[in-house]
């Protein structure tokens, strides 16, 4: 419970990355370019999947939802960060901080489960190709995606409840570039037991369980690939999983590190760059990793361009 003489803060200050003006301008341009690529890449992926009949499969259905989640999670973080680079006052209102915590944790956990669903999809496609059309039916795919959003919503509500339980009296400076629940817990002057329980339970129950689905799926996938006699067949199977495995490693590695580490380590400056990987870089890389090296996506893009040229 908050102390009786506590004056609750109405605004938080974000430290960002640096106070050096030249470095701030450089980082502003880098992150602006990153955000533009993120927006164009993910919107382009969504539009291409919707417009191309040959991309109407479970794999691209999940990928379209992943692009939407990346678009939303990046938008709740990056625009505010860009504004802070060119503003003297790097602040965010309490209500805005609550909204940022809710939306970011909603889409962050949704992405965890979507990546797990995509790993399961690859497992069924490689290990049980004959059962794949039956198991990964449109109804099942819809349920898997809906469940991912539901888990994200549960996480967002839980973290928001944890934040409402906190009081902030002695300091309002968040040593990060956005409002995240971990530094807010460290900043609080009230009892943080409930918030810690919610955070660790969410990270352990949701984050670890979804990462286990990925791990078990890929153990089975690798075992199945190694049993393929044809070198060409092995290469083709590995190529369908390499991009997903790369994204999973970056996303799960940095996010689990941030939320499962001891709370006393939450204010280190080096953690900001680890956070950048899964809040800014990963949403940009996903459409590039999953599409630019994918022959089906390239072919679908060529067909749409040809159709467009005919009508011009």
Coordinates of C-alpha atoms in Angstrom, one line a residue:
X1 CA 0.0 0.0 0.0
X2 CA 1.2 3.5 -0.7
X3 CA 2.6 5.6 2.1
X4 CA 0.2 8.2 3.6
X5 CA 2.5 11.1 2.9
X6 CA 3.3 10.0 -0.7
X7 CA 2.6 12.4 -3.5
X8 CA 2.0 10.2 -6.5
X9 CA 3.9 11.2 -9.6
X10 CA 1.9 12.3 -12.7
X11 CA 4.7 12.1 -15.2
X12 CA 7.8 9.9 -15.7
X13 CA 11.2 11.0 -17.2
X14 CA 12.9 8.6 -19.7
X15 CA 16.7 8.7 -19.7
X16 CA 16.9 7.4 -23.3
X17 CA 20.4 6.5 -24.6
X18 CA 22.6 9.5 -24.4
X19 CA 22.8 13.3 -23.7
X20 CA 25.2 14.0 -26.5
X21 CA 23.4 16.1 -29.2
X22 CA 25.4 14.6 -32.1
X23 CA 24.9 11.0 -31.0
X24 CA 21.2 11.8 -30.5
X25 CA 20.8 13.0 -34.1
X26 CA 22.6 9.9 -35.4
X27 CA 20.5 7.6 -33.3
X28 CA 17.3 9.5 -34.4
X29 CA 18.2 8.9 -38.1
X30 CA 19.1 5.2 -37.5
X31 CA 15.9 4.5 -35.6
X32 CA 13.7 6.5 -38.0
X33 CA 15.0 4.5 -40.9
X34 CA 14.5 1.3 -38.9
X35 CA 10.9 2.3 -38.1
X36 CA 10.1 3.2 -41.8
X37 CA 11.5 -0.2 -42.9
X38 CA 9.4 -1.9 -40.2
X39 CA 6.2 -0.1 -41.3
X40 CA 6.7 -0.7 -45.0
X41 CA 7.9 -4.3 -44.5
X42 CA 5.1 -5.4 -42.3
X43 CA 2.3 -3.6 -44.1
X44 CA 3.7 -4.9 -47.4
X45 CA 3.7 -8.4 -46.0
X46 CA 0.1 -8.2 -44.8
X47 CA -1.1 -6.7 -48.1
X48 CA 0.8 -9.3 -50.2
X49 CA -0.6 -12.2 -48.2
X50 CA -4.1 -10.9 -48.5
X51 CA -3.8 -10.3 -52.3
X52 CA -2.0 -13.5 -53.3
X53 CA -4.1 -16.7 -53.7
X54 CA -0.9 -18.8 -53.6
X55 CA -0.1 -17.5 -50.1
X56 CA -3.4 -18.7 -48.6
X57 CA -1.8 -21.4 -46.4
X58 CA -1.4 -21.8 -42.6
X59 CA 2.3 -20.7 -42.7
X60 CA 1.4 -17.3 -44.3
X61 CA -1.7 -16.9 -42.2
X62 CA 0.5 -17.0 -39.1
X63 CA 3.1 -14.8 -40.8
X64 CA 0.4 -12.2 -41.6
X65 CA -0.6 -12.1 -37.9
X66 CA 3.0 -11.9 -36.9
X67 CA 3.5 -8.9 -39.2
X68 CA 0.5 -7.2 -37.6
X69 CA 1.8 -7.8 -34.1
X70 CA 5.2 -6.5 -35.0
X71 CA 3.6 -3.4 -36.5
X72 CA 1.7 -2.7 -33.3
X73 CA 4.4 -3.4 -30.9
X74 CA 6.9 -1.3 -32.8
X75 CA 4.4 1.6 -33.1
X76 CA 3.8 1.7 -29.3
X77 CA 7.5 2.2 -28.7
X78 CA 9.4 3.8 -31.6
X79 CA 7.5 7.0 -32.4
X80 CA 7.7 8.1 -28.7
X81 CA 11.4 7.3 -28.7
X82 CA 12.0 9.3 -31.9
X83 CA 10.2 12.3 -30.4
X84 CA 12.4 12.1 -27.3
X85 CA 15.5 12.2 -29.4
X86 CA 14.6 15.7 -30.7
X87 CA 12.9 17.0 -27.5
X88 CA 14.6 18.6 -24.5
X89 CA 12.1 17.1 -22.1
X90 CA 11.9 13.3 -22.3
X91 CA 8.8 12.7 -20.3
X92 CA 5.6 10.5 -20.5
X93 CA 2.4 11.0 -18.5
X94 CA 1.4 8.4 -16.0
X95 CA -1.7 7.4 -18.1
X96 CA 0.5 7.2 -21.2
X97 CA 3.0 5.0 -19.3
X98 CA 0.1 2.6 -18.2
X99 CA -1.1 2.4 -21.8
X100 CA 2.4 1.7 -23.1
X101 CA 2.9 -1.1 -20.5
X102 CA -0.5 -2.7 -21.4
X103 CA -0.1 -2.6 -25.2
X104 CA 3.5 -3.6 -25.3
X105 CA 3.0 -6.5 -22.9
X106 CA -0.1 -7.6 -24.8
X107 CA 1.6 -7.7 -28.2
X108 CA 4.9 -8.9 -26.8
X109 CA 3.4 -12.0 -25.3
X110 CA 1.2 -12.5 -28.4
X111 CA 4.4 -12.7 -30.4
X112 CA 5.8 -15.3 -28.1
X113 CA 2.9 -17.6 -28.7
X114 CA 2.7 -16.8 -32.5
X115 CA 6.4 -17.9 -32.8
X116 CA 5.5 -21.1 -30.9
X117 CA 2.5 -21.7 -33.2
X118 CA 4.7 -21.2 -36.2
X119 CA 7.3 -23.7 -34.8
X120 CA 4.5 -26.2 -34.4
X121 CA 3.3 -25.5 -37.9
X122 CA 6.8 -26.3 -39.3
X123 CA 6.9 -29.5 -37.1
X124 CA 3.6 -30.7 -38.6
X125 CA 4.7 -29.8 -42.1
X126 CA 8.1 -31.6 -41.9
X127 CA 7.4 -34.5 -39.4
X128 CA 3.8 -35.3 -40.4
X129 CA 3.2 -34.0 -43.9
X130 CA 0.3 -36.4 -44.6
X131 CA -1.6 -35.3 -41.5
X132 CA -0.7 -31.6 -42.0
X133 CA -3.8 -30.6 -44.1
X134 CA -6.1 -32.2 -41.5
X135 CA -4.5 -31.0 -38.3
X136 CA -3.7 -27.4 -39.6
X137 CA -7.2 -26.8 -40.8
X138 CA -8.6 -23.2 -41.1
X139 CA -10.5 -23.7 -37.9
X140 CA -7.5 -24.9 -36.0
X141 CA -5.3 -22.1 -37.3
X142 CA -7.9 -19.5 -36.3
X143 CA -8.1 -21.1 -32.8
X144 CA -4.3 -21.1 -32.4
X145 CA -4.0 -17.4 -33.4
X146 CA -7.0 -16.4 -31.2
X147 CA -5.4 -18.3 -28.3
X148 CA -2.1 -16.3 -28.9
X149 CA -4.0 -13.0 -28.7
X150 CA -5.8 -14.2 -25.6
X151 CA -2.6 -15.1 -23.9
X152 CA -1.2 -11.7 -24.8
X153 CA -4.3 -9.9 -23.5
X154 CA -4.1 -11.9 -20.2
X155 CA -0.4 -10.8 -19.9
X156 CA -1.2 -7.2 -20.6
X157 CA -4.0 -7.0 -18.1
X158 CA -1.9 -8.8 -15.5
X159 CA 1.1 -6.4 -15.9
X160 CA -1.2 -3.4 -15.8
X161 CA -2.8 -4.6 -12.6
X162 CA 0.8 -5.0 -11.2
X163 CA 1.6 -1.4 -12.2
X164 CA -1.6 0.0 -10.5
X165 CA -0.4 -1.7 -7.3
X166 CA 2.8 0.4 -7.3
X167 CA 3.4 3.9 -5.8
X168 CA 6.1 6.2 -7.1
X169 CA 7.3 8.9 -4.6
X170 CA 11.0 9.3 -4.4
X171 CA 11.9 9.2 -8.1
X172 CA 10.2 9.4 -11.5
X173 CA 13.2 8.7 -13.7
X174 CA 13.0 5.5 -15.7
X175 CA 16.4 4.4 -16.9
X176 CA 15.1 3.2 -20.3
X177 CA 13.6 4.6 -23.5
X178 CA 10.0 3.4 -22.8
X179 CA 7.8 2.4 -19.9
X180 CA 8.4 -1.2 -19.1
X181 CA 7.2 -3.1 -16.0
X182 CA 10.6 -4.2 -14.7
X183 CA 12.2 -0.8 -14.2
X184 CA 8.9 0.5 -12.9
X185 CA 9.0 -2.2 -10.2
X186 CA 12.5 -1.2 -9.3
X187 CA 11.5 2.5 -9.2
X188 CA 8.5 1.9 -6.9
X189 CA 8.5 3.0 -3.2
X190 CA 5.7 0.7 -2.2
X191 CA 5.4 -3.1 -1.6
X192 CA 6.3 -4.7 -4.9
X193 CA 5.5 -8.3 -3.9
X194 CA 2.4 -8.6 -6.1
X195 CA 4.0 -7.0 -9.1
X196 CA 7.0 -9.3 -8.8
X197 CA 4.7 -12.4 -8.5
X198 CA 2.8 -11.3 -11.6
X199 CA 5.9 -10.5 -13.6
X200 CA 7.8 -13.8 -12.8
X201 CA 4.6 -15.9 -13.1
X202 CA 3.9 -14.4 -16.5
X203 CA 7.5 -14.8 -17.8
X204 CA 7.7 -18.3 -16.4
X205 CA 4.3 -19.6 -17.2
X206 CA 3.8 -18.0 -20.6
X207 CA 7.3 -17.2 -21.8
X208 CA 8.9 -20.4 -20.8
X209 CA 6.0 -22.6 -21.9
X210 CA 5.9 -21.0 -25.4
X211 CA 9.7 -21.4 -25.7
X212 CA 9.5 -25.0 -24.7
X213 CA 7.0 -25.6 -27.6
X214 CA 9.6 -24.1 -29.9
X215 CA 12.4 -26.2 -28.4
X216 CA 10.5 -29.5 -28.5
X217 CA 9.3 -28.8 -32.1
X218 CA 12.8 -28.1 -33.3
X219 CA 14.3 -31.1 -31.6
X220 CA 11.7 -33.2 -33.5
X221 CA 12.3 -31.3 -36.7
X222 CA 16.1 -31.6 -36.6
X223 CA 15.7 -35.4 -35.9
X224 CA 13.4 -35.8 -38.9
X225 CA 15.7 -33.7 -41.2
X226 CA 18.8 -35.8 -40.2
X227 CA 16.9 -38.9 -41.2
X228 CA 16.4 -37.6 -44.8
X229 CA 18.9 -39.3 -47.1
X230 CA 18.9 -36.7 -49.9
X231 CA 21.2 -33.8 -49.4
X232 CA 18.9 -31.7 -51.4
X233 CA 16.0 -32.7 -49.3
X234 CA 17.9 -31.8 -46.1
X235 CA 18.8 -28.4 -47.4
X236 CA 15.3 -27.7 -48.4
X237 CA 13.9 -28.7 -45.0
X238 CA 16.6 -26.7 -43.1
X239 CA 15.9 -23.6 -45.3
X240 CA 12.3 -23.5 -44.3
X241 CA 13.2 -23.4 -40.6
X242 CA 16.4 -21.3 -40.5
X243 CA 14.7 -17.9 -40.7
X244 CA 12.2 -18.7 -38.0
X245 CA 14.9 -20.2 -35.8
X246 CA 17.0 -17.0 -36.2
X247 CA 14.1 -14.7 -35.1
X248 CA 13.1 -17.0 -32.3
X249 CA 16.7 -17.0 -30.9
X250 CA 16.9 -13.2 -30.9
X251 CA 13.4 -12.6 -29.5
X252 CA 13.3 -15.3 -26.8
X253 CA 16.9 -14.9 -25.8
X254 CA 16.7 -11.2 -25.1
X255 CA 13.2 -11.1 -23.7
X256 CA 13.7 -14.0 -21.3
X257 CA 17.0 -12.5 -20.2
X258 CA 15.4 -9.1 -19.4
X259 CA 12.4 -10.5 -17.5
X260 CA 13.9 -13.5 -15.6
X261 CA 17.1 -11.8 -14.4
X262 CA 17.4 -10.5 -10.8
X263 CA 15.6 -7.3 -10.3
X264 CA 18.7 -5.6 -8.9
X265 CA 20.2 -5.7 -12.5
X266 CA 17.3 -3.9 -14.2
X267 CA 19.0 -0.5 -14.4
X268 CA 22.2 -1.3 -16.3
X269 CA 22.8 0.8 -19.4
X270 CA 23.8 -2.3 -21.4
X271 CA 20.3 -3.7 -21.0
X272 CA 18.9 -0.9 -23.2
X273 CA 20.7 -2.3 -26.2
X274 CA 19.5 -5.8 -25.4
X275 CA 15.9 -4.4 -25.2
X276 CA 16.4 -2.6 -28.6
X277 CA 16.8 -6.1 -30.2
X278 CA 13.3 -7.3 -29.4
X279 CA 11.5 -4.0 -29.4
X280 CA 12.9 -2.3 -32.5
X281 CA 15.2 -4.6 -34.5
X282 CA 13.2 -7.8 -34.5
X283 CA 10.0 -6.2 -35.8
X284 CA 12.0 -4.8 -38.7
X285 CA 13.9 -8.1 -39.4
X286 CA 10.9 -10.4 -39.4
X287 CA 9.4 -9.4 -42.8
X288 CA 12.9 -9.3 -44.3
X289 CA 13.9 -12.7 -42.9
X290 CA 10.6 -14.4 -43.7
X291 CA 9.9 -13.0 -47.1
X292 CA 12.9 -11.7 -49.0
X293 CA 14.5 -15.2 -49.0
X294 CA 11.2 -17.0 -49.6
X295 CA 10.7 -18.1 -53.2
X296 CA 6.9 -18.3 -52.9
X297 CA 6.7 -14.7 -51.6
X298 CA 9.0 -13.5 -54.4
X299 CA 6.9 -15.3 -57.0
X300 CA 3.7 -13.9 -55.6
X301 CA 5.2 -10.4 -55.7
X302 CA 6.3 -10.8 -59.3
X303 CA 2.8 -12.0 -60.3
X304 CA 1.1 -9.0 -58.6
X305 CA 3.6 -6.6 -60.3
X306 CA 2.8 -8.1 -63.7
X307 CA -0.9 -7.8 -63.1
X308 CA -0.5 -4.2 -62.0
X309 CA 1.7 -3.4 -65.1
X310 CA -1.0 -4.8 -67.4
X311 CA -3.6 -2.4 -66.1
X312 CA -1.3 0.7 -66.2

